[in-house]
């Protein structure tokens, strides 16, 4: 049997109730065919694919906490340490009601390839909890973070595993977790978490990095198409940290963001999300209400309840910034019908495998999230460098490094698509580049 098919089948047998994880395994492995075919004997000898799909360690733990009325609650905490071949595990923490092991493993698996693409020495991991931060008071959030860290601390460290934020975890939560870690360890291990506040070791540009990086990647794609960002229209989803950074950079470069979305629906702003409206996104997020309708109420634009913008709004470029599987095959068909040309994936795995295939077959350029959103973790890597050398870099320096990293990711991908005659398939190119570096390191380090 074909090596790739064999390992996909093995993944299916061993992880029957993990749809998100199996989705990314199928997507990644099936796109690796050219490089696997060229090195099959060696990869089989070293069980590269079998090891690539099995996390090195998975930690699941109880997180008890009390609410403001002294009522006890129990959540489940996770940390999946997927692959440390090229550096300490690195990846965010997600606090969201629907978090489960399948979602943790899909995110950790993608992180391995994403981190490899950045060119920085970071392995892949991910963690989080099924804790729902919406509507919680600040002291409830703090108690939860402290309890979560009281277990997690024994599994992490600047040279072991370096968590950061993801959905439901930003500067505030990182601060509470860092405080608790420092208290338990009695040691100022600055580099144990990234996304810290500027006063205690955080990097400039880290909050903006994912959205800025996604826009820098898009600039390279537009250049390839002999186009520029100026005057282009955009549909974004989400209104959190990632969408905020993207909206900011797009507006600065002369593009126009027409939509944002939340769990309640999407807003359509014909004048574009810009100026104070971008600042208002921060307020919406801080309110903990998790509603995008507030934007429409404040600025008097249209609101479409319980709908997504995909296929409903005509724009030059789509940038999903909310979560996994927000674009399915029906959306993809509508997108092709209304003539969308570029899908710049910002959230992790926003498009189903079926939808990616359909879009590519209909000449939509799909820019894969592993590359597009790598700017976030890349600046986390730069934060680790700054912590190690006990220095702070200027905003200009971090931004310049980020631009360099995003361009380098793009260039490497295009080089590989040429090498393997993959046309302009950026999805396959990104997977191959990310995979190769990790596979080389795993071979060099033996069967561990
Ligand atoms: N959660 C982000 C991601 O999906 C950032 C991870 C990090 O900075 O470590 O890449």
Coordinates of C-alpha atoms and ligand atoms in Angstrom, one line a residue:
X1 CA 0.0 0.0 0.0
X2 CA 1.0 3.6 -0.6
X3 CA 3.0 4.9 2.4
X4 CA 0.8 8.0 2.8
X5 CA -2.4 6.1 2.6
X6 CA -1.1 3.6 5.1
X7 CA -0.3 6.2 7.6
X8 CA -3.6 8.1 7.1
X9 CA -5.4 4.8 7.7
X10 CA -3.4 4.3 10.8
X11 CA -4.3 7.7 12.1
X12 CA -8.0 7.0 11.4
X13 CA -7.8 3.7 13.3
X14 CA -6.0 5.2 16.3
X15 CA -8.0 8.4 16.6
X16 CA -11.6 7.5 15.6
X17 CA -13.3 10.4 17.5
X18 CA -11.0 13.2 16.5
X19 CA -12.5 14.7 13.3
X20 CA -10.5 18.0 13.3
X21 CA -7.2 16.1 13.9
X22 CA -7.9 13.6 11.1
X23 CA -8.9 16.5 8.8
X24 CA -5.5 18.2 9.1
X25 CA -3.6 14.9 9.0
X26 CA -5.3 14.0 5.7
X27 CA -4.8 17.5 4.3
X28 CA -1.1 17.7 5.2
X29 CA -0.1 14.1 4.4
X30 CA -1.8 13.9 1.0
X31 CA 0.0 17.1 -0.1
X32 CA 3.4 15.7 0.8
X33 CA 3.4 13.2 -2.1
X34 CA 6.2 14.7 -4.2
X35 CA 8.7 14.8 -1.3
X36 CA 7.6 11.4 0.1
X37 CA 8.0 9.8 -3.3
X38 CA 11.5 11.2 -3.7
X39 CA 12.6 9.9 -0.2
X40 CA 10.3 7.0 0.6
X41 CA 12.8 4.4 1.6
X42 CA 14.5 6.7 4.1
X43 CA 11.2 8.0 5.5
X44 CA 9.9 4.5 6.0
X45 CA 13.1 3.3 7.6
X46 CA 12.9 6.2 10.1
X47 CA 9.1 5.9 10.5
X48 CA 8.9 9.6 9.8
X49 CA 5.2 9.8 9.0
X50 CA 4.2 7.5 11.8
X51 CA 6.1 9.6 14.2
X52 CA 4.9 12.9 12.7
X53 CA 1.3 12.1 13.5
X54 CA 1.8 10.9 17.1
X55 CA 2.3 13.6 19.7
X56 CA 5.4 13.2 21.9
X57 CA 3.3 13.8 25.0
X58 CA -0.3 14.7 25.8
X59 CA -1.2 16.1 29.2
X60 CA -4.8 16.4 30.4
X61 CA -5.6 17.7 33.9
X62 CA -8.3 19.0 36.2
X63 CA -8.7 22.7 36.7
X64 CA -10.8 23.6 39.8
X65 CA -11.8 27.2 40.5
X66 CA -14.4 29.1 42.3
X67 CA -16.7 31.8 40.9
X68 CA -17.5 35.1 42.6
X69 CA -20.4 33.5 44.5
X70 CA -18.0 30.9 45.9
X71 CA -19.4 28.1 43.7
X72 CA -16.9 25.5 42.6
X73 CA -16.3 24.7 38.9
X74 CA -14.2 22.0 37.3
X75 CA -12.7 22.4 33.8
X76 CA -10.4 20.3 31.8
X77 CA -6.9 21.6 31.0
X78 CA -4.7 20.4 28.1
X79 CA -1.2 20.7 26.7
X80 CA -0.3 18.7 23.7
X81 CA 3.5 18.6 23.1
X82 CA 3.6 17.4 19.6
X83 CA 7.1 17.7 18.2
X84 CA 10.4 19.0 19.6
X85 CA 12.7 18.0 16.8
X86 CA 13.7 21.6 15.9
X87 CA 13.2 23.4 19.2
X88 CA 11.3 23.5 22.5
X89 CA 7.5 23.0 22.1
X90 CA 5.9 26.4 21.2
X91 CA 2.3 27.3 20.7
X92 CA -0.7 29.1 22.2
X93 CA -3.3 28.3 24.8
X94 CA -7.0 28.4 23.8
X95 CA -9.7 29.0 26.3
X96 CA -13.0 28.2 24.7
X97 CA -16.1 26.2 25.5
X98 CA -15.7 23.8 22.6
X99 CA -12.0 22.9 23.3
X100 CA -11.4 19.1 23.3
X101 CA -8.5 16.8 22.5
X102 CA -9.2 16.7 18.8
X103 CA -9.0 20.4 18.5
X104 CA -5.9 20.6 20.7
X105 CA -4.2 18.0 18.5
X106 CA -5.2 19.6 15.3
X107 CA -3.8 22.9 16.4
X108 CA -0.6 21.4 17.8
X109 CA 0.0 19.4 14.6
X110 CA -0.4 22.5 12.5
X111 CA 1.9 24.4 14.8
X112 CA 4.7 22.0 14.1
X113 CA 4.7 22.9 10.4
X114 CA 3.9 26.6 11.0
X115 CA 6.8 27.0 13.4
X116 CA 9.2 25.2 11.1
X117 CA 8.2 27.6 8.3
X118 CA 9.2 30.7 10.3
X119 CA 12.8 29.5 10.2
X120 CA 13.1 29.9 13.9
X121 CA 14.1 27.1 16.3
X122 CA 10.7 26.2 17.7
X123 CA 8.9 22.9 18.0
X124 CA 5.2 22.6 18.0
X125 CA 2.6 22.4 20.8
X126 CA -0.8 23.7 21.9
X127 CA -2.9 23.8 25.0
X128 CA -5.9 25.3 26.6
X129 CA -9.1 24.5 28.3
X130 CA -12.9 24.1 27.8
X131 CA -13.3 27.1 30.2
X132 CA -15.6 29.7 28.7
X133 CA -14.2 33.2 29.4
X134 CA -17.3 35.0 28.1
X135 CA -19.1 36.9 30.8
X136 CA -16.6 36.0 33.5
X137 CA -15.4 38.7 35.9
X138 CA -11.8 39.8 36.0
X139 CA -11.2 38.0 39.4
X140 CA -12.8 34.8 38.0
X141 CA -10.4 34.9 35.0
X142 CA -7.5 35.4 37.4
X143 CA -8.4 32.5 39.6
X144 CA -8.9 30.3 36.6
X145 CA -5.5 31.2 35.2
X146 CA -3.8 30.7 38.5
X147 CA -5.4 27.2 38.9
X148 CA -4.5 26.3 35.3
X149 CA -0.9 27.3 35.8
X150 CA -0.7 25.5 39.1
X151 CA -0.7 22.2 37.2
X152 CA 0.8 23.4 33.9
X153 CA 4.0 24.9 35.4
X154 CA 5.6 21.5 35.9
X155 CA 5.4 20.7 32.2
X156 CA 6.8 24.0 30.7
X157 CA 10.0 26.1 30.8
X158 CA 12.0 28.4 28.5
X159 CA 13.9 25.4 27.1
X160 CA 11.0 22.9 27.4
X161 CA 7.7 24.3 26.2
X162 CA 6.8 28.0 25.8
X163 CA 3.0 28.7 25.7
X164 CA 1.4 31.9 24.5
X165 CA -2.1 33.2 23.7
X166 CA -4.8 32.0 21.3
X167 CA -8.5 32.4 21.3
X168 CA -9.7 33.5 24.8
X169 CA -6.1 34.1 26.0
X170 CA -4.4 37.5 25.5
X171 CA -2.2 39.8 27.5
X172 CA -4.3 39.8 30.6
X173 CA -4.4 36.0 30.9
X174 CA -0.7 35.7 30.1
X175 CA 0.0 38.2 32.9
X176 CA -1.9 36.2 35.5
X177 CA -0.3 32.9 34.3
X178 CA 3.2 34.4 34.3
X179 CA 2.6 35.7 37.9
X180 CA 1.6 32.3 39.1
X181 CA 4.4 30.5 37.4
X182 CA 7.0 32.9 38.9
X183 CA 5.5 32.5 42.3
X184 CA 5.5 28.7 42.2
X185 CA 9.0 28.5 40.7
X186 CA 10.5 31.4 42.6
X187 CA 12.6 32.2 39.5
X188 CA 12.3 34.9 36.9
X189 CA 12.1 32.6 33.8
X190 CA 11.2 35.4 31.4
X191 CA 11.0 33.2 28.4
X192 CA 8.5 30.7 29.7
X193 CA 5.6 32.5 28.1
X194 CA 5.3 34.9 25.2
X195 CA 2.7 37.6 24.5
X196 CA 3.7 39.2 27.8
X197 CA 3.1 42.8 28.7
X198 CA 5.8 45.3 27.6
X199 CA 6.7 46.1 31.2
X200 CA 7.8 42.6 32.0
X201 CA 9.4 41.1 28.9
X202 CA 6.8 41.3 26.1
X203 CA 7.9 42.1 22.6
X204 CA 6.7 45.2 20.7
X205 CA 4.4 44.3 17.8
X206 CA 3.4 40.9 19.4
X207 CA -0.3 41.9 19.6
X208 CA -0.4 43.1 16.0
X209 CA 1.9 40.3 14.6
X210 CA -0.6 37.8 13.3
X211 CA -2.6 40.3 11.4
X212 CA 0.4 42.3 10.2
X213 CA 2.2 39.1 9.1
X214 CA -0.9 37.9 7.3
X215 CA -1.0 41.2 5.3
X216 CA 2.7 41.1 4.6
X217 CA 2.2 37.5 3.2
X218 CA -0.7 38.8 1.0
X219 CA 1.5 41.6 -0.3
X220 CA 3.9 39.0 -1.8
X221 CA 1.0 37.1 -3.4
X222 CA -0.4 40.4 -4.9
X223 CA 3.0 41.2 -6.2
X224 CA 3.1 37.8 -8.0
X225 CA -0.3 38.7 -9.5
X226 CA 1.0 42.2 -10.6
X227 CA -1.5 43.8 -8.2
X228 CA -1.3 46.0 -5.2
X229 CA -3.4 46.3 -2.0
X230 CA -4.5 49.9 -2.6
X231 CA -8.2 50.2 -3.3
X232 CA -8.8 46.5 -2.8
X233 CA -11.9 45.4 -0.8
X234 CA -11.7 42.8 2.0
X235 CA -14.1 40.5 3.9
X236 CA -12.8 39.6 7.3
X237 CA -14.4 37.4 9.9
X238 CA -14.0 37.6 13.7
X239 CA -13.3 40.8 15.5
X240 CA -10.6 39.7 18.0
X241 CA -6.9 40.3 18.1
X242 CA -6.1 38.7 14.7
X243 CA -8.8 40.6 12.8
X244 CA -7.8 43.8 14.6
X245 CA -4.2 43.6 13.5
X246 CA -5.2 42.7 9.9
X247 CA -7.7 45.6 9.7
X248 CA -5.1 48.0 11.0
X249 CA -2.5 47.1 8.4
X250 CA -4.9 46.8 5.5
X251 CA -6.4 50.3 6.3
X252 CA -2.8 51.7 6.6
X253 CA -1.9 50.3 3.2
X254 CA -5.0 51.7 1.5
X255 CA -7.3 48.6 1.4
X256 CA -10.9 48.7 2.6
X257 CA -12.3 46.2 5.1
X258 CA -16.0 45.7 4.5
X259 CA -17.0 43.0 7.0
X260 CA -16.3 41.7 10.5
X261 CA -18.1 38.9 12.3
X262 CA -18.9 37.3 15.6
X263 CA -20.9 34.4 16.9
X264 CA -24.0 36.5 16.4
X265 CA -23.6 37.4 12.7
X266 CA -21.6 39.8 10.5
X267 CA -21.5 43.6 10.0
X268 CA -21.2 45.2 6.6
X269 CA -19.5 48.6 6.7
X270 CA -19.5 50.1 3.2
X271 CA -17.2 53.0 4.3
X272 CA -14.6 50.5 5.6
X273 CA -13.4 49.6 9.0
X274 CA -10.8 52.3 9.8
X275 CA -9.6 54.9 12.3
X276 CA -11.6 54.9 15.6
X277 CA -13.6 51.9 14.3
X278 CA -10.4 49.8 14.6
X279 CA -9.9 51.0 18.1
X280 CA -13.5 50.1 18.9
X281 CA -12.7 46.4 18.0
X282 CA -10.5 46.4 21.1
X283 CA -13.3 47.7 23.3
X284 CA -15.7 45.1 21.9
X285 CA -13.3 42.4 22.8
X286 CA -12.6 43.7 26.2
X287 CA -16.3 43.9 27.0
X288 CA -16.5 40.1 27.0
X289 CA -19.9 40.3 25.3
X290 CA -18.7 38.4 22.2
X291 CA -21.1 40.3 19.9
X292 CA -20.3 42.1 16.7
X293 CA -23.7 43.7 16.5
X294 CA -22.4 46.4 18.9
X295 CA -20.3 47.7 16.1
X296 CA -23.3 48.1 13.8
X297 CA -25.3 49.8 16.6
X298 CA -22.4 52.2 17.3
X299 CA -21.5 53.2 13.7
X300 CA -24.9 52.7 12.0
X301 CA -24.0 50.1 9.5
X302 CA -25.8 47.0 8.4
X303 CA -25.9 43.8 10.5
X304 CA -26.8 40.4 9.3
X305 CA -27.7 38.1 12.2
X306 CA -26.6 34.5 12.3
X307 CA -24.9 34.7 8.9
X308 CA -21.3 34.6 7.7
X309 CA -20.0 36.9 5.0
X310 CA -18.6 34.0 2.8
X311 CA -20.2 34.0 -0.6
X312 CA -22.7 36.7 0.5
X313 CA -20.4 39.7 0.1
X314 CA -18.4 40.6 -3.0
X315 CA -14.9 41.6 -2.3
X316 CA -11.4 41.2 -3.9
X317 CA -9.9 39.3 -1.0
X318 CA -11.3 37.1 1.7
X319 CA -9.5 36.8 5.1
X320 CA -11.1 34.5 7.6
X321 CA -9.8 35.5 11.1
X322 CA -12.3 33.6 13.3
X323 CA -11.8 29.9 13.7
X324 CA -11.5 26.4 12.1
X325 CA -13.9 25.2 9.4
X326 CA -15.7 28.5 8.9
X327 CA -15.7 28.0 5.1
X328 CA -17.3 24.9 3.8
X329 CA -18.1 23.5 0.4
X330 CA -21.3 25.5 0.0
X331 CA -19.5 28.7 0.8
X332 CA -16.8 27.8 -1.6
X333 CA -19.3 27.3 -4.4
X334 CA -20.8 30.7 -3.8
X335 CA -17.4 32.3 -3.6
X336 CA -16.5 31.0 -7.0
X337 CA -19.9 32.1 -8.4
X338 CA -19.3 35.7 -7.2
X339 CA -15.7 35.8 -8.5
X340 CA -13.5 35.8 -5.3
X341 CA -9.9 35.5 -6.5
X342 CA -7.8 35.2 -3.3
X343 CA -8.5 33.4 0.0
X344 CA -5.9 34.5 2.5
X345 CA -6.5 32.1 5.5
X346 CA -5.6 33.7 8.8
X347 CA -7.4 31.6 11.4
X348 CA -6.1 28.1 11.8
X349 CA -7.6 25.6 9.3
X350 CA -10.6 27.9 8.4
X351 CA -11.4 26.0 5.2
X352 CA -12.6 22.4 4.9
X353 CA -10.5 20.0 2.8
X354 CA -13.4 19.7 0.3
X355 CA -13.7 23.5 0.0
X356 CA -9.9 24.0 -0.5
X357 CA -9.9 21.5 -3.3
X358 CA -13.0 23.1 -5.0
X359 CA -11.5 26.6 -4.7
X360 CA -8.1 25.5 -6.2
X361 CA -9.8 23.7 -9.0
X362 CA -11.7 26.9 -9.8
X363 CA -8.5 29.0 -9.9
X364 CA -8.9 30.7 -6.5
X365 CA -5.5 31.3 -4.9
X366 CA -5.6 29.7 -1.5
X367 CA -2.9 31.1 0.9
X368 CA -2.6 28.5 3.6
X369 CA -3.0 29.5 7.3
X370 CA 0.2 27.7 8.4
X371 CA 2.1 30.3 6.4
X372 CA -0.2 33.3 6.5
X373 CA -0.7 33.4 10.3
X374 CA 2.9 32.4 11.2
X375 CA 3.8 36.0 12.0
X376 CA 2.2 35.6 15.4
X377 CA 4.4 32.8 16.5
X378 CA 7.3 34.3 14.7
X379 CA 7.2 37.4 16.9
X380 CA 6.8 35.1 19.8
X381 CA 10.1 33.6 18.7
X382 CA 11.6 37.1 18.6
X383 CA 10.3 37.7 22.1
X384 CA 12.1 34.6 23.2
X385 CA 15.3 35.9 21.6
X386 CA 14.9 39.3 23.4
X387 CA 14.3 37.5 26.7
X388 CA 17.4 35.4 26.3
X389 CA 19.6 38.4 25.5
X390 CA 17.9 40.5 28.2
X391 CA 17.2 43.3 25.8
X392 CA 14.2 45.0 24.2
X393 CA 14.1 45.7 20.5
X394 CA 12.4 48.7 19.0
X395 CA 9.1 48.5 17.3
X396 CA 10.8 49.2 14.0
X397 CA 13.3 46.4 14.4
X398 CA 10.6 43.8 15.3
X399 CA 8.4 44.9 12.4
X400 CA 11.3 44.7 10.0
X401 CA 12.2 41.2 11.2
X402 CA 8.6 40.2 10.9
X403 CA 8.5 41.5 7.3
X404 CA 11.7 39.6 6.5
X405 CA 10.3 36.4 8.0
X406 CA 7.0 36.6 6.1
X407 CA 8.8 37.2 2.8
X408 CA 11.2 34.4 3.5
X409 CA 8.3 32.0 4.1
X410 CA 6.7 33.1 0.8
X411 CA 9.9 32.7 -1.1
X412 CA 10.6 29.2 0.3
X413 CA 7.1 28.1 -0.6
X414 CA 7.3 29.3 -4.2
X415 CA 10.8 27.7 -4.6
X416 CA 9.4 24.4 -3.6
X417 CA 6.3 24.6 -5.8
X418 CA 8.7 25.2 -8.7
X419 CA 11.0 22.3 -7.7
X420 CA 8.1 19.9 -7.6
X421 CA 6.2 21.4 -10.5
X422 CA 3.2 22.2 -8.3
X423 CA 2.1 25.3 -10.3
X424 CA 1.2 27.9 -7.8
X425 CA -0.2 25.5 -5.1
X426 CA 0.8 27.4 -2.0
X427 CA -1.0 24.9 0.3
X428 CA 1.1 22.0 -0.8
X429 CA 4.3 24.2 -1.0
X430 CA 3.8 25.3 2.7
X431 CA 3.3 21.8 3.9
X432 CA 6.3 20.5 2.1
X433 CA 8.7 23.3 3.3
X434 CA 7.4 22.9 6.9
X435 CA 7.7 19.2 6.8
X436 CA 11.2 18.9 5.3
X437 CA 13.0 20.7 8.0
X438 CA 11.3 18.8 10.8
X439 CA 11.8 15.4 9.0
X440 CA 15.5 16.2 8.4
X441 CA 16.0 16.9 12.1
X442 CA 14.1 13.8 13.1
X443 CA 16.2 11.6 10.9
X444 CA 19.4 13.2 12.2
X445 CA 18.3 12.6 15.8
X446 CA 17.4 8.9 15.4
X447 CA 14.3 6.9 16.4
X448 CA 13.2 8.9 19.4
Ligands
LIG1 N1 -1.7 30.9 18.9 C1 -0.9 31.5 17.9 C2 -0.8 30.5 16.8 O1 -1.8 29.9 16.4 C3 0.4 32.0 18.4 C4 1.3 30.9 19.1 C5 2.5 31.5 19.8 O2 2.8 32.7 19.7 O3 3.2 30.7 20.4 O4 0.2 30.4 16.1

